[in-house]
Coordinates of C-alpha atoms in Angstrom, one line a residue:
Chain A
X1 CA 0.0 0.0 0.0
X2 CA 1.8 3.6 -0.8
X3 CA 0.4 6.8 0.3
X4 CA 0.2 10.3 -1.9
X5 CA -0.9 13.6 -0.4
X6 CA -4.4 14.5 -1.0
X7 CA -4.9 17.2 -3.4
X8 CA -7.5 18.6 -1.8
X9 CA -6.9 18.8 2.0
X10 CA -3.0 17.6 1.6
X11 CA -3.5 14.7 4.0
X12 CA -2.1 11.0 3.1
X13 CA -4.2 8.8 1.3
X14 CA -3.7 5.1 1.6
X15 CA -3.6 3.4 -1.6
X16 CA -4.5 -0.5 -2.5
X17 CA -1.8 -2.0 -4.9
X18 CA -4.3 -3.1 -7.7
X19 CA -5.1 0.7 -8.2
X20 CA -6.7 2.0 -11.9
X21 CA -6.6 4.8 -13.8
X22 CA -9.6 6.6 -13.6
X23 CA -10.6 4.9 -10.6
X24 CA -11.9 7.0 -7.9
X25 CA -10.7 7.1 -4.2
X26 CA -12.0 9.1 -1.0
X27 CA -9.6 11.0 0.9
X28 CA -10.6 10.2 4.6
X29 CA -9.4 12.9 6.2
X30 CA -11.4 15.6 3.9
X31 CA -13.7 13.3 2.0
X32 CA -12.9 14.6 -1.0
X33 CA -13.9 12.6 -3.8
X34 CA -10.5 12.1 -5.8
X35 CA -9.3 10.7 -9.4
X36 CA -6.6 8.2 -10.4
X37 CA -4.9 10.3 -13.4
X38 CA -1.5 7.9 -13.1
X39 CA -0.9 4.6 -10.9
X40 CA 2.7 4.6 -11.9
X41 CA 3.6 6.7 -9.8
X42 CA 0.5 7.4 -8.4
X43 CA -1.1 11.1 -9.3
X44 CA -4.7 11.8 -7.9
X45 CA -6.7 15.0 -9.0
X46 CA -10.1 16.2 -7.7
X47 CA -13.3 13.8 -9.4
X48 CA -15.2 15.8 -11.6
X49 CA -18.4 16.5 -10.4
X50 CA -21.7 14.8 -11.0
X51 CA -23.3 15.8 -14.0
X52 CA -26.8 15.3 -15.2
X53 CA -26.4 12.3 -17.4
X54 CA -24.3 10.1 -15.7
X55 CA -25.6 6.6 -14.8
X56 CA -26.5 3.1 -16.0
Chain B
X8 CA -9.4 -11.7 -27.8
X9 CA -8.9 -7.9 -27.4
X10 CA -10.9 -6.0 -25.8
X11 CA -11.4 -1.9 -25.8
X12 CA -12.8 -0.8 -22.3
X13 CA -14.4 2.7 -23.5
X14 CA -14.9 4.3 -20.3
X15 CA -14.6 7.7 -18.3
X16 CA -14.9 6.6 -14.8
X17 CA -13.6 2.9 -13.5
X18 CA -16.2 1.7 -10.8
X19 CA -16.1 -1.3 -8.9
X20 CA -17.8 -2.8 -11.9
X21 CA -15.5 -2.0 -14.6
X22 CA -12.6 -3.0 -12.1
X23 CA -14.7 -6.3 -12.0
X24 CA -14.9 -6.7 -15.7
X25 CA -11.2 -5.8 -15.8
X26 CA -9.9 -8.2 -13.1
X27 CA -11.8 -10.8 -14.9
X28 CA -10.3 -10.2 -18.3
X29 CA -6.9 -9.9 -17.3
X30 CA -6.9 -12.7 -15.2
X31 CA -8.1 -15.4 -18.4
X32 CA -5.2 -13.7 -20.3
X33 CA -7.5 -11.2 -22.4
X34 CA -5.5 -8.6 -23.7
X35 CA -7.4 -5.2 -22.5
X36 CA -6.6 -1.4 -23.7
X37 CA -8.7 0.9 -21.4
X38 CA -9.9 4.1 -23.7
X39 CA -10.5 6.9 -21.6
X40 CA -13.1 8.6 -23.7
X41 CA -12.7 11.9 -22.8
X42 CA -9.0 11.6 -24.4
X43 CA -10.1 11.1 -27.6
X44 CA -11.6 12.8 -30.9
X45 CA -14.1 11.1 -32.9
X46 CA -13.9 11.9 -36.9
X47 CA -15.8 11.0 -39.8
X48 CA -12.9 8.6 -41.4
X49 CA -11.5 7.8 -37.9
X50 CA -10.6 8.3 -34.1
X51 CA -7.6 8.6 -32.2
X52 CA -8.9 6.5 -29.7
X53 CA -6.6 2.8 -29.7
X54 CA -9.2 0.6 -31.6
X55 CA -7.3 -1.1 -34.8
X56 CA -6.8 -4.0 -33.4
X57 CA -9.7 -4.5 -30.5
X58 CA -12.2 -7.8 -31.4
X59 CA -14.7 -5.7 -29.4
X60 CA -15.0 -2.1 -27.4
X61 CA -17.3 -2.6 -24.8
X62 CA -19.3 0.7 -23.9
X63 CA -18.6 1.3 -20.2
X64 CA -19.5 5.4 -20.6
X65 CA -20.5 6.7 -17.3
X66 CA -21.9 10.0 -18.9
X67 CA -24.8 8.8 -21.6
X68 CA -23.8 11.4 -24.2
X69 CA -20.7 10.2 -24.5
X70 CA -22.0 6.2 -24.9
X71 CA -24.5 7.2 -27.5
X72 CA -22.1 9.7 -29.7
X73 CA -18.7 7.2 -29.2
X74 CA -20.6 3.9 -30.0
X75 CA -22.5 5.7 -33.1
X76 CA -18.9 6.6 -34.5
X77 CA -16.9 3.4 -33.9
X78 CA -19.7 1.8 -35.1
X79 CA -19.3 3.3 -38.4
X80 CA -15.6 2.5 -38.5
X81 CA -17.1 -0.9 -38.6
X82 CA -15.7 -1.3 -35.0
X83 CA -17.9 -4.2 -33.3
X84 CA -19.7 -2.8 -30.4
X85 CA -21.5 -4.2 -27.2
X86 CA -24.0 -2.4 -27.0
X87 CA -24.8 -1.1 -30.4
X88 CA -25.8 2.7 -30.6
X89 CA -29.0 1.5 -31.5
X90 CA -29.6 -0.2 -27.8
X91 CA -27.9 2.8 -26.3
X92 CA -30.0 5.1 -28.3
X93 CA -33.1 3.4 -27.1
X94 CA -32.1 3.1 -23.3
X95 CA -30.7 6.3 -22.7
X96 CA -34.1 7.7 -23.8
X97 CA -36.5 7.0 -21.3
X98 CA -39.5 7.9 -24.4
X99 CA -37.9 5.7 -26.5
X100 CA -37.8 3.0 -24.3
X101 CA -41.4 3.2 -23.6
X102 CA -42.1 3.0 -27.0
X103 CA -39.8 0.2 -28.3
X104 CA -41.8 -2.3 -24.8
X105 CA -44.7 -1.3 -26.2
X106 CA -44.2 -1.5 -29.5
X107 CA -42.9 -5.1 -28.8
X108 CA -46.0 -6.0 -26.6
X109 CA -43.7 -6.1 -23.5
X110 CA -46.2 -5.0 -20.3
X111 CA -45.0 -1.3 -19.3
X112 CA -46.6 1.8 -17.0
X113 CA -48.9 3.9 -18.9
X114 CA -47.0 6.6 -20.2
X115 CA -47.8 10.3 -22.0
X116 CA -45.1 12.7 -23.0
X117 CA -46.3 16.1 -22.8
X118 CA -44.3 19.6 -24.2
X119 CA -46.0 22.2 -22.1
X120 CA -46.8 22.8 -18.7
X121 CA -50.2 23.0 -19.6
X122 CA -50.5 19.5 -21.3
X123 CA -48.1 17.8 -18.3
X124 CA -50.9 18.9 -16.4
X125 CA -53.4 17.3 -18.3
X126 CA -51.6 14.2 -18.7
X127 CA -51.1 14.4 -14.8
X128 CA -54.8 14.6 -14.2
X129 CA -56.0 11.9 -16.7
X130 CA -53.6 9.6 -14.2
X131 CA -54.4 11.0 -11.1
X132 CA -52.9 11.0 -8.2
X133 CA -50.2 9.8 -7.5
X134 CA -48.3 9.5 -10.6
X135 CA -44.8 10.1 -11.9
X136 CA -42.8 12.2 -13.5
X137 CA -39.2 11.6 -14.8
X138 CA -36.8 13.3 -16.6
X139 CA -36.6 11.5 -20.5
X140 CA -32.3 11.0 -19.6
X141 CA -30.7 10.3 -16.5
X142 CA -30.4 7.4 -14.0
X143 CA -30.0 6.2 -10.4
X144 CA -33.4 7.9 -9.6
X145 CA -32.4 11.3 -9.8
X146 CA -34.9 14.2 -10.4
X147 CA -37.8 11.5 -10.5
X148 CA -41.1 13.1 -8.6
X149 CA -44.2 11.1 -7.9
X150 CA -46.5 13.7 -7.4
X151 CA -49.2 13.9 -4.6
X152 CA -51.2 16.5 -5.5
X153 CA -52.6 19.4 -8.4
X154 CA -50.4 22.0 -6.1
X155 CA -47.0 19.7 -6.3
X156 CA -48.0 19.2 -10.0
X157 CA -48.1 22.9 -10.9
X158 CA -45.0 23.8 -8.4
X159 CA -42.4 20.8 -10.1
X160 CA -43.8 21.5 -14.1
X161 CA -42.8 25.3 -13.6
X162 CA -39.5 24.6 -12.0
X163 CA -38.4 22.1 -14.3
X164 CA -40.4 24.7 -17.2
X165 CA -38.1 27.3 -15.8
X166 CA -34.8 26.0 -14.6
X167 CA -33.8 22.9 -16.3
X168 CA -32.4 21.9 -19.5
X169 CA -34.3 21.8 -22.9
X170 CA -35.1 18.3 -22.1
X171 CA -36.9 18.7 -18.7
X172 CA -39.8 20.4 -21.0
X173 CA -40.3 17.2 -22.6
X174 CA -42.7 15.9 -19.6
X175 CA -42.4 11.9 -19.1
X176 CA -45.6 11.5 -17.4
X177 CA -46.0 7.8 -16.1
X178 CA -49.0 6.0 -14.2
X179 CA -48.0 5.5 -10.8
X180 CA -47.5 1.0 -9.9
X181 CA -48.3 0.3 -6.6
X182 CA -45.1 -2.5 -6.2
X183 CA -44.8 -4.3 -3.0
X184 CA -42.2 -2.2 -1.8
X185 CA -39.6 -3.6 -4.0
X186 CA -38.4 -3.9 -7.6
X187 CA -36.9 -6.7 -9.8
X188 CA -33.8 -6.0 -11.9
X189 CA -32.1 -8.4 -14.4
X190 CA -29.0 -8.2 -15.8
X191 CA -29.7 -10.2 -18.8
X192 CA -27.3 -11.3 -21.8
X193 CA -28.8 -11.2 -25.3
X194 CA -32.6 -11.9 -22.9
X195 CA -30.4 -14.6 -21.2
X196 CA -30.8 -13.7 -17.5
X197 CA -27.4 -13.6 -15.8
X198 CA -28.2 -12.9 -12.2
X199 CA -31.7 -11.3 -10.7
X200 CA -32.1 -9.3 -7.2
X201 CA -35.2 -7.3 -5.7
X202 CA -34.3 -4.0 -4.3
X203 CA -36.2 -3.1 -1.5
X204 CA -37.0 0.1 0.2
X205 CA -39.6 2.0 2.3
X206 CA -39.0 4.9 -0.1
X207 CA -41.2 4.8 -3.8
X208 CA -37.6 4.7 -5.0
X209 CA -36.1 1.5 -4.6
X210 CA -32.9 2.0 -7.0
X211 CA -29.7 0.2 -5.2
X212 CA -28.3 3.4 -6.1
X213 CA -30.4 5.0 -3.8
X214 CA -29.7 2.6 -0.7
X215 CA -32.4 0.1 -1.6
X216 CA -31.9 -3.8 0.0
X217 CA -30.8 -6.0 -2.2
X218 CA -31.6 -9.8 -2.5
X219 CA -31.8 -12.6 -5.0
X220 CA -34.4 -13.4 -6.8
X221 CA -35.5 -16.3 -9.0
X222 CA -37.3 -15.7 -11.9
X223 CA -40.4 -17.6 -12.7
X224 CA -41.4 -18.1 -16.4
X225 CA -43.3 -15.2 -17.0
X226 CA -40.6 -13.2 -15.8
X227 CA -37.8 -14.9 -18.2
X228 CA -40.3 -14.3 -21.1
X229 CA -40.5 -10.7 -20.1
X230 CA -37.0 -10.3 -20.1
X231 CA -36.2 -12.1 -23.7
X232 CA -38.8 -9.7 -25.2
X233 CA -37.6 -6.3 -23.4
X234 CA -34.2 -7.5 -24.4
X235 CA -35.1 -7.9 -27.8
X236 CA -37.2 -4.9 -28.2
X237 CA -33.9 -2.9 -27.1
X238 CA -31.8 -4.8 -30.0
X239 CA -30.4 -6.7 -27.4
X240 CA -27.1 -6.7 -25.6
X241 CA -25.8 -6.7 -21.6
X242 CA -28.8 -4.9 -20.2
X243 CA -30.4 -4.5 -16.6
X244 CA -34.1 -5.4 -17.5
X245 CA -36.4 -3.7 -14.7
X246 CA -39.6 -5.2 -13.4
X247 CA -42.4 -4.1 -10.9
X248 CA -44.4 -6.7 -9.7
X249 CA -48.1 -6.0 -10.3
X250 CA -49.9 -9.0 -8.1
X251 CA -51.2 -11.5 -10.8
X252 CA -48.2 -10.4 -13.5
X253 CA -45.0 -8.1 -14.2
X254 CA -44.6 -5.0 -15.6
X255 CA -41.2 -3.7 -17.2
X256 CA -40.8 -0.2 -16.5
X257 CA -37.1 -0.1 -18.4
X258 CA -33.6 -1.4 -19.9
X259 CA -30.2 -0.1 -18.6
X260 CA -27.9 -0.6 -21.4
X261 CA -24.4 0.3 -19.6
X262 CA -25.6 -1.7 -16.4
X263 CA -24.4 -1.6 -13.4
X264 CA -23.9 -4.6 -11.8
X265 CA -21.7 -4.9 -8.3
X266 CA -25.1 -5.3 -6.5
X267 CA -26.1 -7.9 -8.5
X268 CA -22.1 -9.8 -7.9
X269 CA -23.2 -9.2 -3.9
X270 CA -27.0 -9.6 -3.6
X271 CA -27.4 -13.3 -6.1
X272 CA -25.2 -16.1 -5.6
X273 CA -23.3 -16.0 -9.3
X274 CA -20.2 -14.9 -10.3
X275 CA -21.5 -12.0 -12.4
X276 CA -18.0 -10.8 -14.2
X277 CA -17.1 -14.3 -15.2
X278 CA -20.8 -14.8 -16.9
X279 CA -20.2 -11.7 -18.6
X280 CA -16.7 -12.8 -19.9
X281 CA -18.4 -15.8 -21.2
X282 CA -21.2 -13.8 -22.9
X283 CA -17.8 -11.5 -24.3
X284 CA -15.8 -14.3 -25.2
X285 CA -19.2 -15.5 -27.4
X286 CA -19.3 -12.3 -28.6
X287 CA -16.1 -11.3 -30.2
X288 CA -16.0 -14.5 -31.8
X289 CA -19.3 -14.2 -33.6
X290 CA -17.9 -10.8 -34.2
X291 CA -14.4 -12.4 -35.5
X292 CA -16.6 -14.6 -37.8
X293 CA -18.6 -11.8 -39.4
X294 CA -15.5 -10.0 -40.4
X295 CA -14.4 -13.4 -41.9
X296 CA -17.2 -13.6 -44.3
X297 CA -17.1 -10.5 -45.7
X298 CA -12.9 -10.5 -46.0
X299 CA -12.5 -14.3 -47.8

């Protein structure tokens, strides 16, 4: 598991090894919700937000 | 085989779908969607040498526009444009259940205030009104009352996008607190779960308990013919039971289906590996005849 600073808040987030690009992980400190951009090394950016026609 | 992940947002499903691939030695190429340009004689998105792009778009513009162009770079693609273009549409999807004699709500589509309201009062109260595009139960309103109908037609008249003034007007189905969805291959079920709520909304996505379900034969008819009024595909078929019968109130054509993995007792992924697998070949076979 490695750790990169939040974007957001600038606290650690814990990362799983089987991480994906365009995945998206919650920074627990600030809840943030964030964006895998790279896994190698790891580069997280803040998620777009919802938009109107998102879904199944 | 080779498949193209077209995608703009990994959830747990596509990481599923991914882990599955990968680990039968499928070679994958992940095409972030909103990297790419789509022309009329080609795209710069990796698909040359993909058996098959499967349409994981989170964002239903995106789906419908990207499969309607690698479509016509004779890329094959699960699910057509046509499927998408009849799911994403809630009208559209109406049309093509009833069209096929599938059992659906009652539906009118109205494009005024003043004729929602009329629709809304040949119902009665309750019934429904959605919004023609979107998902996980957002912006949906069942409506109580001639005040709450008059107060939600002039927000959505006033405030929302060209398409919230085409009023979906649906009867309202008393359910027994729960809904059936499908996820169904070519109107082969996969895996079926209830999702139960106290809420009218019972979407997973909207915290509804999920539990298996197993279909009777009614309910696997129902499900062949709303897959095949759709144009078939990997689609979440949604039922409401109606007491003596079933009703199918839509079809999801870029389904989600992590609930479905937790809630039935089947390995969802590897059934839709399978149903890939069949796919790309039958694909691989089409270009044969036409190349000798």
């Amino acid at each position: 598991m490695t750790e990169v600073e939040c974007p957001e808040c600038g606290a650690d987030v814990s990362l799983y090894d089987d991480l994906e690009t365009g995945e998206i992980i919650d920074c627990g400190t600030c809840g943030a919700e964030l964006e895998v951009i790279d896994v190698n090394p790891p580069v997280l950016e803040r998620a777009p937000e919802l938009e109107e026609d998102w879904g199944e | 085989m080779h498949v193209g992940i077209l995608y703009s947002r990994i959830r747990r499903d596509e990481k599923l779908l991914l882990s599955e691939l990968r680990d039968r030695g499928h070679d994958v190429t992940k095409i972030d969607v909103r990297e790419h340009r789509f022309g009329l004689d080609g795209t710069t998105a990796p698909v040359e040498d993909v058996d098959l792009v499967v349409d994981r778009c989170l964002a239903t513009s995106r789906s419908l526009y990207a499969t309607r162009f690698l479509e016509s770079y004779g890329v094959p693609v699960v699910n057509s444009a046509e499927t998408a273009e009849i799911c994403a549409d809630k009208a559209k999807n109406s049309l093509a259940l009833a069209e096929a004699g599938v059992p659906t709500p009652q539906t009118e589509v109205a494009f005024t205030k003043e004729a929602a309201l009329e629709a809304i009062e040949s119902f009665g109260y309750p019934c429904v009104l959605k919004p023609v595009v979107g998902s996980w139960g957002r912006l949906m309103a069942k409506i109580d009352s001639r005040n709450a109908a008059e107060a939600i037609l002039e927000h959505k008249a006033t405030l929302g996008h060209y398409e919230h003034k085409v009023f979906y007007v649906q009867e309202f189905v008393e359910k027994p607190g729960r809904d059936i969805r499908v996820l169904a291959a070519d109107g082969e079920p996969v895996a079926a779960m209830t999702r139960s709520s106290d809420h009218w909304l019972t979407n997973a996505a909207k915290g509804g308990e999920t539990d298996a379900f197993e279909l009777d034969d009614e309910a696997l008819e129902l499900v062949a013919a709303a897959s095949d009024a759709v144009g078939g595909g990997l689609l979440g078929v949604d039922l409401m039971e109606t007491g003596e019968s079933y009703t199918v109130h839509e079809v999801n054509h870029t389904v989600e289906f992590k609930a479905l993995s937790e809630a039935a007792d089947v390995d969802v992924p590897a059934a839709v590996v399978d149903w890939l697998e069949a796919r790309a070949a039958s694909a691989g076979d089409e270009v044969a005849e036409v190349t000798p």
